[in-house]
Short mmCIF file of C-alpha atoms in Angstrom, two decimals:
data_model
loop_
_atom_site.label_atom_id
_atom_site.label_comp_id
_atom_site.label_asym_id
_atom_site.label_seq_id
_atom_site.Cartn_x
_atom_site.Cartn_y
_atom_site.Cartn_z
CA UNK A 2 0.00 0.00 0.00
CA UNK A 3 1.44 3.95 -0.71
CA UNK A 4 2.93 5.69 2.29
CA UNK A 5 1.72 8.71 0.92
CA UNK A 6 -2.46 7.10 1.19
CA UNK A 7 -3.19 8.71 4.46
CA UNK A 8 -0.72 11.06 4.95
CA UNK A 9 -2.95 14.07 5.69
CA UNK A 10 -5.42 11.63 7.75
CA UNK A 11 -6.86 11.77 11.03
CA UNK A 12 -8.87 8.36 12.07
CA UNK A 13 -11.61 10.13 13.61
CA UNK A 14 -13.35 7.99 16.50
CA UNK A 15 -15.15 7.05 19.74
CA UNK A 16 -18.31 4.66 20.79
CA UNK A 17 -21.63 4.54 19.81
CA UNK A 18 -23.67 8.31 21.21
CA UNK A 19 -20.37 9.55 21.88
CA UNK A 20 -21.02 12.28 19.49
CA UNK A 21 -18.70 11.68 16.22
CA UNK A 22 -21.36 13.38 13.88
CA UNK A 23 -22.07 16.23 15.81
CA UNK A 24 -17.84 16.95 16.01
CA UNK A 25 -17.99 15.97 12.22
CA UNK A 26 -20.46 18.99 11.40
CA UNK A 27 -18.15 20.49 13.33
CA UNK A 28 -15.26 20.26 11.69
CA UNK A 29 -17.39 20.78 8.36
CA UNK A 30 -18.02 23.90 9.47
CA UNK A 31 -14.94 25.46 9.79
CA UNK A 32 -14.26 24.13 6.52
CA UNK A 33 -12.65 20.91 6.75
CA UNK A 34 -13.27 17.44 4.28
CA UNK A 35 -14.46 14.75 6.00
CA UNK A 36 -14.93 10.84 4.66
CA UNK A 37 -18.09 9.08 6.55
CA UNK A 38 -17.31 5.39 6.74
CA UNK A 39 -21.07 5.04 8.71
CA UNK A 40 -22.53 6.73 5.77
CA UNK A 41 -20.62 4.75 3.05
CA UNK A 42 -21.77 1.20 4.46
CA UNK A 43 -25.34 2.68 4.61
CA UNK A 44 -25.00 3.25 0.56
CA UNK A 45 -22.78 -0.18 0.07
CA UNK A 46 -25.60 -2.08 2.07
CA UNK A 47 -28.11 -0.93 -0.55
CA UNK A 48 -25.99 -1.40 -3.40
CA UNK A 49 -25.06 -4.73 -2.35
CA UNK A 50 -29.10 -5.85 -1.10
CA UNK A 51 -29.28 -8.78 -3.41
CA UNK A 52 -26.17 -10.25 -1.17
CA UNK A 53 -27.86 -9.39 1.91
CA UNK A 54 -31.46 -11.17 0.67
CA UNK A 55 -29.29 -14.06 -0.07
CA UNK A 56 -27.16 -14.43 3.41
CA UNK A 57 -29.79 -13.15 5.95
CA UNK A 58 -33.29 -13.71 3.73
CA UNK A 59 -35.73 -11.47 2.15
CA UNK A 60 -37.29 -9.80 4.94
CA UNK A 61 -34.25 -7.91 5.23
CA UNK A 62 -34.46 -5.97 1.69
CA UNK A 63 -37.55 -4.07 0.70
CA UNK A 64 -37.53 -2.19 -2.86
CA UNK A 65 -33.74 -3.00 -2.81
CA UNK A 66 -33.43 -1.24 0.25
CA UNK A 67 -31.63 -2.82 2.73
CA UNK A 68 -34.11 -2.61 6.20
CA UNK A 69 -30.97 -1.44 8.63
CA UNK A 70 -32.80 -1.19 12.20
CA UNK A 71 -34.53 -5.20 11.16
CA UNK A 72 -30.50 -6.48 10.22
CA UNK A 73 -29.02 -4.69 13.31
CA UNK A 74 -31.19 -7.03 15.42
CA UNK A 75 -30.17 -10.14 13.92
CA UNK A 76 -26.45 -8.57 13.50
CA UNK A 77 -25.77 -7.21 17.30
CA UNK A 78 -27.24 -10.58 19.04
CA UNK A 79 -25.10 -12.61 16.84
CA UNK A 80 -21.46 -13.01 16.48
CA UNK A 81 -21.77 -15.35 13.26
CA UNK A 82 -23.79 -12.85 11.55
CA UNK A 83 -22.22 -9.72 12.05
CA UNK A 84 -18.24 -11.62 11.37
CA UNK A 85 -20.59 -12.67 7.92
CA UNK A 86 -21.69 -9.02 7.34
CA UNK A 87 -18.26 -7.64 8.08
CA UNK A 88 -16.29 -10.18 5.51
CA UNK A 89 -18.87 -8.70 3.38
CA UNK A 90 -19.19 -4.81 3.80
CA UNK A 91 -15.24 -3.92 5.81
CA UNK A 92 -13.12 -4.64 2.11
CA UNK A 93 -15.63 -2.44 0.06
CA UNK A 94 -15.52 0.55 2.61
CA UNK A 95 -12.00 0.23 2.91
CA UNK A 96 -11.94 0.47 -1.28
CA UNK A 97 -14.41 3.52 -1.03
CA UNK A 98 -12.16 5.14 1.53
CA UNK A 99 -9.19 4.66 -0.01
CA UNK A 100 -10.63 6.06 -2.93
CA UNK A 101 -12.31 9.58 -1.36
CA UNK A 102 -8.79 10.01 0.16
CA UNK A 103 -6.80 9.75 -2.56
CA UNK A 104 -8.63 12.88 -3.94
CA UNK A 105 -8.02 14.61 -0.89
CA UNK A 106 -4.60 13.86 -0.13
CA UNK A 107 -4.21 16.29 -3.05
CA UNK A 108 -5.37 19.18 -1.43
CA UNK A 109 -2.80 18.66 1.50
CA UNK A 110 -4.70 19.69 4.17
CA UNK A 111 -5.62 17.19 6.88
CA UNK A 112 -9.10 16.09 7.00
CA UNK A 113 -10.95 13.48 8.97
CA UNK A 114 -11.78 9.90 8.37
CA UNK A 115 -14.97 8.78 10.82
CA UNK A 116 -14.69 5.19 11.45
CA UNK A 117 -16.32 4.16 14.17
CA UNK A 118 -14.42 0.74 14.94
CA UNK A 119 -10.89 2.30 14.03
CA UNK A 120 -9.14 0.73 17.00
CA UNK A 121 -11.26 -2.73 16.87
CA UNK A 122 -11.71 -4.08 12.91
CA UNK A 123 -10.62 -1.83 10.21
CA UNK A 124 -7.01 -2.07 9.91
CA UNK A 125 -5.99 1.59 7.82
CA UNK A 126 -2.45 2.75 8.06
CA UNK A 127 -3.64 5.90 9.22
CA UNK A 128 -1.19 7.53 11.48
CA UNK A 129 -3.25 9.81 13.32
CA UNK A 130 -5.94 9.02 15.66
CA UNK A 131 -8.70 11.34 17.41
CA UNK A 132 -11.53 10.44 19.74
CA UNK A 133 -14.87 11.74 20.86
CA UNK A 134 -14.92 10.39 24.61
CA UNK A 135 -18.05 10.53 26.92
CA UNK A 136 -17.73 8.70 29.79
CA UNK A 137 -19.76 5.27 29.83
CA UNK A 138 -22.51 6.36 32.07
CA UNK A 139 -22.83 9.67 29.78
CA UNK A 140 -22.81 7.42 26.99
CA UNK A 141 -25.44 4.55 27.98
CA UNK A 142 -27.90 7.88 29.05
CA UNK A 143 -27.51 9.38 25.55
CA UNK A 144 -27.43 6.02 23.90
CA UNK A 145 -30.97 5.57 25.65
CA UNK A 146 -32.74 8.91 24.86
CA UNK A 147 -31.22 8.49 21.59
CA UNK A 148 -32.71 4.81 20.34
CA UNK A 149 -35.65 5.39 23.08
CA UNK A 150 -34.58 1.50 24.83
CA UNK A 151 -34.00 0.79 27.63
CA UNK A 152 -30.58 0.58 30.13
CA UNK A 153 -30.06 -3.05 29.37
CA UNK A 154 -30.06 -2.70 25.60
CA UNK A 155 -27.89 0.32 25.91
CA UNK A 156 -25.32 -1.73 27.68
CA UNK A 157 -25.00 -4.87 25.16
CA UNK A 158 -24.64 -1.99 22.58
CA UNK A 159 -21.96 -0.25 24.31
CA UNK A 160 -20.61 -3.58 25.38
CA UNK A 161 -20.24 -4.71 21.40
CA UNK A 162 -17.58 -1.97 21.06
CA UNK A 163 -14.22 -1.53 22.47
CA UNK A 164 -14.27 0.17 26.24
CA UNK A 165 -14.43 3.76 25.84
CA UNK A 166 -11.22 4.21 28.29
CA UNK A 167 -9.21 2.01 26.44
CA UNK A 168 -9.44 3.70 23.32
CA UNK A 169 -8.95 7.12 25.04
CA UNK A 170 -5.69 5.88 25.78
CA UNK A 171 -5.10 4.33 22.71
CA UNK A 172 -5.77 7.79 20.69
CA UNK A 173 -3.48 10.63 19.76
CA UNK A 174 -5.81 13.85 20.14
CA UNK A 175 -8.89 13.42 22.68
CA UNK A 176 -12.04 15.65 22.41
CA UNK A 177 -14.20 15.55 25.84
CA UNK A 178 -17.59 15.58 24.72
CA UNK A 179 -19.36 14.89 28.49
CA UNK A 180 -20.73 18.93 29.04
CA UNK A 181 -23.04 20.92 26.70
CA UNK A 182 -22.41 21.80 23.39
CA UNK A 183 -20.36 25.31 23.76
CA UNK A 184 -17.83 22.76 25.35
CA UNK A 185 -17.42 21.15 22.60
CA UNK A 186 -16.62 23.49 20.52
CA UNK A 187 -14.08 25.17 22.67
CA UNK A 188 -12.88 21.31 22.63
CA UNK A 189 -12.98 21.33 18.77
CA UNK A 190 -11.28 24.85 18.34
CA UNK A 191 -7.78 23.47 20.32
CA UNK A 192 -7.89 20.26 18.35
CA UNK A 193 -7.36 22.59 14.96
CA UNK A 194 -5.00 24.85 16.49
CA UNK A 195 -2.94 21.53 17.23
CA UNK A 196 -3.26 20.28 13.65
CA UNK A 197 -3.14 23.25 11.76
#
């Protein structure tokens, strides 16, 4: 693989209601490219629907739409099926990533990658890493206001992912997204005057 792939990248990361999308718009904001990998699965799911009809069934797939909240049930309760899903979707987002960066490398500027399981699956050469960290009880209150479940369900989500802490210390840059949204800007603002 080039050296010069990721050069300008910064693996953006943290849990699940930790708040990645809101520091994406962010970032967006004051002007700076981001590449989704959330966002690209949604669109390779869809593209690829006739391979998720045929490894999980029909009821999956409506109007070759792939039904994401009805998979995510059969895909967090079940090791098999999400290692299945992963073989699947991880080498066509890595392809799609590799792609979007290539175009931005040529701007050299940094910009963010958002992938979500950066520290636990996808294996990118990227040599910078930040992360959105909320503290788990933070997390599993958001998670739960968020997806409208209950405490329980918010734990075996959280608990599907890497622990929070470990990743914090596992990460470059940290952003500390567990007060209000002024916060987290402030937080935001002395993460580009580091990288700038």
């Amino acid at each position: 693989m080039n050296n010069d792939l990721f050069k300008n990248a910064i693996a953006l990361t943290g849990g699940i209601s930790t708040g990645k999308s809101t520091v994406c718009n962010l970032f967006k904001l004051h002007g700076f490219l981001t590449i989704d990998a959330d966002k690209i699965a949604h669109k390779l799911l869809d593209k690829n629907s006739h391979k998720i009809e045929e490894m999980f069934g029909a009821q999956y797939v409506e109007n070759g739409k792939v039904l994401r909240k009805e998979l995510g049930k059969i895909i967090f309760s079940n090791e098999e099926n999400k290692l299945k899903l992963e073989a699947l979707l991880h080498p066509l987002i890595k392809e799609e990533i590799i792609k979007e960066s290539k175009v931005f490398e040529e701007a050299n500027k940094p910009y963010f990658i958002d992938i979500p399981l950066f520290f636990e699956k996808m294996h990118y050469p990227i040599p910078k890493s930040l992360i959105i960290y909320t503290p788990k009880d933070i997390q599993i209150q958001r998670l739960m206001k968020r997806d409208n479940i209950s405490k329980e369900e918010a734990k075996l989500k959280i608990s599907n992912q890497m622990d929070i802490e470990k990743k914090k210390e596992l990460a470059d840059m940290v952003i500390d997204n567990s007060k209000n949204l002024k916060h987290l800007q402030k937080e935001v603002e002395k993460i580009m005057g580091e990288i700038i």
